[in-house]
Amino acid sequence: LALVENNPVTTMAERVAEPLNRLVPISAIDAAKLQKQLLQAGYPSQDAVIVFCAIQVTLVLGLPIVFLTLCILMNASARSYVIFGAVGAVIGLYLPRYVLWKKTLSRQQRIRWALADTLDLMVIAVEAGLGLNAALNRVGEELKDTHKDLHRELELVNLEIRVGRSRDEALRNLAERTGVDDVRSFVALLVQA
């Protein structure tokens, strides 16, 4: 899979992120929750949490500076400095979480829409005589151009099975990575079968 790790922007963000994250460390529990949210939004990199936290810290510190600079340029009152500084900090704190939430919902919706085609293709592949692993592999390839998110997820399932994970565990990981209830139901059905 071509992940974002080779991207020069990501590499630069990781370099900037390390000193910022030393200043504001995140607990292991919060990091695990954030890693799951980022995974469900389509960011599987291990460094995604570090980059996300760096973006959040940068915005919390940077937006008040930008707003205060605007207050200076507009020759605003002292009260405006406090209000705009606080508004900038609040926006910087919540904007990354909001964007992550929207990206997660968007990706989950795309996966939900792709599931109908996936089920149809699975039925056709199994009726044609393919085993479940071969059918998952074939369906994943068929979805490559039309449903990229689910294609990547099925590719990961097939990769996990090839490296020795059980099919049940690989399918449960699929449900966990997507966070879509319909996929959980589909996985439960496949595991029962």
CSV table of C-alpha atoms in Angstrom, one decimal:
chain,number,residue,atom,x,y,z
A,1,LEU,CA,0.0,0.0,0.0
A,2,ALA,CA,1.2,3.5,-0.8
A,3,LEU,CA,0.8,5.2,2.5
A,4,VAL,CA,1.5,8.9,3.4
A,5,GLU,CA,4.9,8.0,5.0
A,6,ASN,CA,6.9,8.8,1.8
A,7,ASN,CA,5.2,12.2,1.4
A,8,PRO,CA,7.8,15.1,2.0
A,9,VAL,CA,5.1,17.3,3.7
A,10,THR,CA,4.5,14.5,6.2
A,11,THR,CA,8.2,14.1,6.8
A,12,MET,CA,8.6,17.8,7.5
A,13,ALA,CA,5.5,17.8,9.7
A,14,GLU,CA,7.0,14.9,11.7
A,15,ARG,CA,10.2,16.9,12.2
A,16,VAL,CA,8.3,19.9,13.5
A,17,ALA,CA,6.0,17.7,15.6
A,18,GLU,CA,8.6,16.0,17.8
A,19,PRO,CA,9.7,19.1,19.8
A,20,LEU,CA,6.1,20.4,20.0
A,21,ASN,CA,4.9,17.0,21.4
A,22,ARG,CA,7.7,17.0,24.0
A,23,LEU,CA,6.3,20.3,25.2
A,24,VAL,CA,2.7,19.0,25.4
A,25,PRO,CA,2.8,15.2,25.9
A,26,ILE,CA,-0.3,13.1,25.4
A,27,SER,CA,-1.2,10.2,27.6
A,28,ALA,CA,-1.1,6.7,26.3
A,29,ILE,CA,-4.9,6.3,26.6
A,30,ASP,CA,-5.6,9.5,24.7
A,31,ALA,CA,-3.0,8.5,22.1
A,32,ALA,CA,-4.7,5.1,21.6
A,33,LYS,CA,-8.1,6.8,21.2
A,34,LEU,CA,-6.7,9.4,18.8
A,35,GLN,CA,-4.9,6.6,16.8
A,36,LYS,CA,-8.2,4.8,16.4
A,37,GLN,CA,-10.0,8.0,15.3
A,38,LEU,CA,-7.2,8.7,12.8
A,39,LEU,CA,-7.3,5.1,11.5
A,40,GLN,CA,-11.0,5.4,10.9
A,41,ALA,CA,-10.4,8.7,9.1
A,42,GLY,CA,-8.0,6.9,6.8
A,43,TYR,CA,-4.6,7.8,8.3
A,44,PRO,CA,-3.0,4.5,9.2
A,45,SER,CA,0.5,5.8,9.8
A,46,GLN,CA,2.0,5.3,13.3
A,47,ASP,CA,3.2,8.9,13.2
A,48,ALA,CA,-0.3,10.3,12.5
A,49,VAL,CA,-0.9,11.0,16.2
A,50,ILE,CA,2.3,13.0,16.5
A,51,VAL,CA,1.5,15.0,13.4
A,52,PHE,CA,-2.1,15.6,14.5
A,53,CYS,CA,-1.0,16.8,18.0
A,54,ALA,CA,1.6,19.0,16.4
A,55,ILE,CA,-1.0,20.6,14.1
A,56,GLN,CA,-3.3,21.1,17.1
A,57,VAL,CA,-0.5,22.7,19.3
A,58,THR,CA,0.6,24.9,16.4
A,59,LEU,CA,-2.9,26.2,15.8
A,60,VAL,CA,-3.6,26.7,19.5
A,61,LEU,CA,-0.4,28.9,19.7
A,62,GLY,CA,-0.5,30.3,16.1
A,63,LEU,CA,-4.1,31.5,15.7
A,64,PRO,CA,-4.1,33.7,18.8
A,65,ILE,CA,-0.9,35.3,17.5
A,66,VAL,CA,-2.5,35.9,14.1
A,67,PHE,CA,-5.7,37.3,15.7
A,68,LEU,CA,-3.6,39.5,18.1
A,69,THR,CA,-1.6,40.8,15.1
A,70,LEU,CA,-4.9,41.8,13.4
A,71,CYS,CA,-6.0,43.6,16.6
A,72,ILE,CA,-2.7,45.5,16.6
A,73,LEU,CA,-3.1,46.4,12.9
A,74,MET,CA,-6.7,47.6,13.5
A,75,ASN,CA,-5.7,49.5,16.6
A,76,ALA,CA,-8.3,47.7,18.7
A,77,SER,CA,-9.0,48.1,22.4
A,78,ALA,CA,-7.3,46.0,25.1
A,79,ARG,CA,-10.6,44.1,25.6
A,80,SER,CA,-10.5,43.0,22.0
A,81,TYR,CA,-7.0,41.6,22.4
A,82,VAL,CA,-8.2,39.2,25.2
A,83,ILE,CA,-11.4,38.2,23.3
A,84,PHE,CA,-9.6,37.6,20.0
A,85,GLY,CA,-6.7,35.8,21.6
A,86,ALA,CA,-9.1,33.5,23.5
A,87,VAL,CA,-11.2,32.9,20.3
A,88,GLY,CA,-8.1,32.0,18.4
A,89,ALA,CA,-7.0,29.5,21.0
A,90,VAL,CA,-10.4,27.9,21.2
A,91,ILE,CA,-10.6,27.6,17.4
A,92,GLY,CA,-7.1,26.2,17.3
A,93,LEU,CA,-8.0,23.6,19.9
A,94,TYR,CA,-11.2,22.4,18.3
A,95,LEU,CA,-10.7,22.9,14.6
A,96,PRO,CA,-8.4,19.9,14.1
A,97,ARG,CA,-10.9,17.6,16.0
A,98,TYR,CA,-13.8,18.9,13.9
A,99,VAL,CA,-11.9,18.3,10.6
A,100,LEU,CA,-10.9,14.8,11.8
A,101,TRP,CA,-14.6,14.1,12.7
A,102,LYS,CA,-15.8,15.3,9.3
A,103,LYS,CA,-13.2,13.3,7.4
A,104,THR,CA,-14.1,10.2,9.4
A,105,LEU,CA,-17.8,10.6,8.7
A,106,SER,CA,-17.1,11.2,5.0
A,107,ARG,CA,-14.9,8.1,4.8
A,108,GLN,CA,-17.4,5.9,6.6
A,109,GLN,CA,-20.2,7.1,4.3
A,110,ARG,CA,-18.0,6.1,1.2
A,111,ILE,CA,-17.4,2.7,2.8
A,112,ARG,CA,-21.1,2.3,3.5
A,113,TRP,CA,-22.0,3.1,-0.1
A,114,ALA,CA,-19.3,0.7,-1.4
A,115,LEU,CA,-20.6,-2.2,0.8
A,116,ALA,CA,-23.5,-2.9,-1.5
A,117,ASP,CA,-21.3,-3.4,-4.5
A,118,THR,CA,-18.9,-5.5,-2.4
A,119,LEU,CA,-21.7,-7.8,-1.2
A,120,ASP,CA,-22.9,-8.3,-4.8
A,121,LEU,CA,-19.4,-9.1,-6.0
A,122,MET,CA,-18.8,-11.5,-3.1
A,123,VAL,CA,-21.9,-13.4,-3.9
A,124,ILE,CA,-20.9,-13.7,-7.5
A,125,ALA,CA,-17.3,-14.7,-6.7
A,126,VAL,CA,-18.4,-17.4,-4.2
A,127,GLU,CA,-21.1,-18.8,-6.6
A,128,ALA,CA,-18.4,-19.0,-9.3
A,129,GLY,CA,-16.5,-21.4,-7.0
A,130,LEU,CA,-13.9,-19.2,-5.3
A,131,GLY,CA,-13.2,-19.7,-1.6
A,132,LEU,CA,-13.7,-16.9,0.8
A,133,ASN,CA,-10.1,-15.8,0.9
A,134,ALA,CA,-9.9,-15.8,-2.9
A,135,ALA,CA,-13.2,-14.0,-3.2
A,136,LEU,CA,-12.0,-11.3,-0.8
A,137,ASN,CA,-8.9,-10.9,-2.9
A,138,ARG,CA,-10.8,-10.8,-6.2
A,139,VAL,CA,-13.5,-8.3,-4.9
A,140,GLY,CA,-10.7,-6.1,-3.5
A,141,GLU,CA,-9.1,-5.9,-6.9
A,142,GLU,CA,-12.5,-5.2,-8.6
A,143,LEU,CA,-13.1,-2.2,-6.2
A,144,LYS,CA,-9.7,-0.6,-7.0
A,145,ASP,CA,-11.0,2.1,-9.3
A,146,THR,CA,-14.5,2.7,-8.0
A,147,HIS,CA,-14.3,2.4,-4.2
A,148,LYS,CA,-10.7,3.2,-3.2
A,149,ASP,CA,-11.4,3.2,0.6
A,150,LEU,CA,-12.9,-0.2,0.8
A,151,HIS,CA,-10.3,-1.5,-1.8
A,152,ARG,CA,-7.5,-0.5,0.6
A,153,GLU,CA,-9.3,-2.1,3.6
A,154,LEU,CA,-9.8,-5.4,1.7
A,155,GLU,CA,-6.2,-5.2,0.6
A,156,LEU,CA,-5.1,-5.0,4.2
A,157,VAL,CA,-7.4,-7.9,5.1
A,158,ASN,CA,-5.8,-10.0,2.4
A,159,LEU,CA,-2.3,-8.9,3.5
A,160,GLU,CA,-3.0,-9.8,7.1
A,161,ILE,CA,-4.3,-13.3,6.1
A,162,ARG,CA,-1.1,-13.8,3.9
A,163,VAL,CA,1.2,-13.0,6.8
A,164,GLY,CA,-0.4,-15.5,9.0
A,165,ARG,CA,-3.3,-13.9,10.9
A,166,SER,CA,-6.5,-15.9,11.1
A,167,ARG,CA,-9.3,-14.8,8.7
A,168,ASP,CA,-11.5,-14.1,11.7
A,169,GLU,CA,-9.0,-11.7,13.2
A,170,ALA,CA,-8.3,-10.0,9.9
A,171,LEU,CA,-12.0,-9.4,9.4
A,172,ARG,CA,-12.5,-8.1,12.9
A,173,ASN,CA,-9.6,-5.7,12.3
A,174,LEU,CA,-11.4,-4.5,9.2
A,175,ALA,CA,-14.5,-3.7,11.3
A,176,GLU,CA,-12.3,-1.9,13.8
A,177,ARG,CA,-10.5,0.1,11.2
A,178,THR,CA,-13.6,1.3,9.5
A,179,GLY,CA,-15.9,1.9,12.5
A,180,VAL,CA,-18.9,1.3,10.2
A,181,ASP,CA,-21.8,-0.7,11.8
A,182,ASP,CA,-22.8,-2.3,8.5
A,183,VAL,CA,-19.2,-3.6,8.1
A,184,ARG,CA,-19.3,-5.0,11.6
A,185,SER,CA,-22.5,-6.8,10.7
A,186,PHE,CA,-20.9,-8.1,7.5
A,187,VAL,CA,-17.8,-9.3,9.4
A,188,ALA,CA,-20.0,-11.0,12.0
A,189,LEU,CA,-21.8,-12.8,9.3
A,190,LEU,CA,-18.6,-13.9,7.6
A,191,VAL,CA,-17.1,-15.1,10.9
A,192,GLN,CA,-20.2,-17.1,11.7
A,193,ALA,CA,-20.2,-18.7,8.3
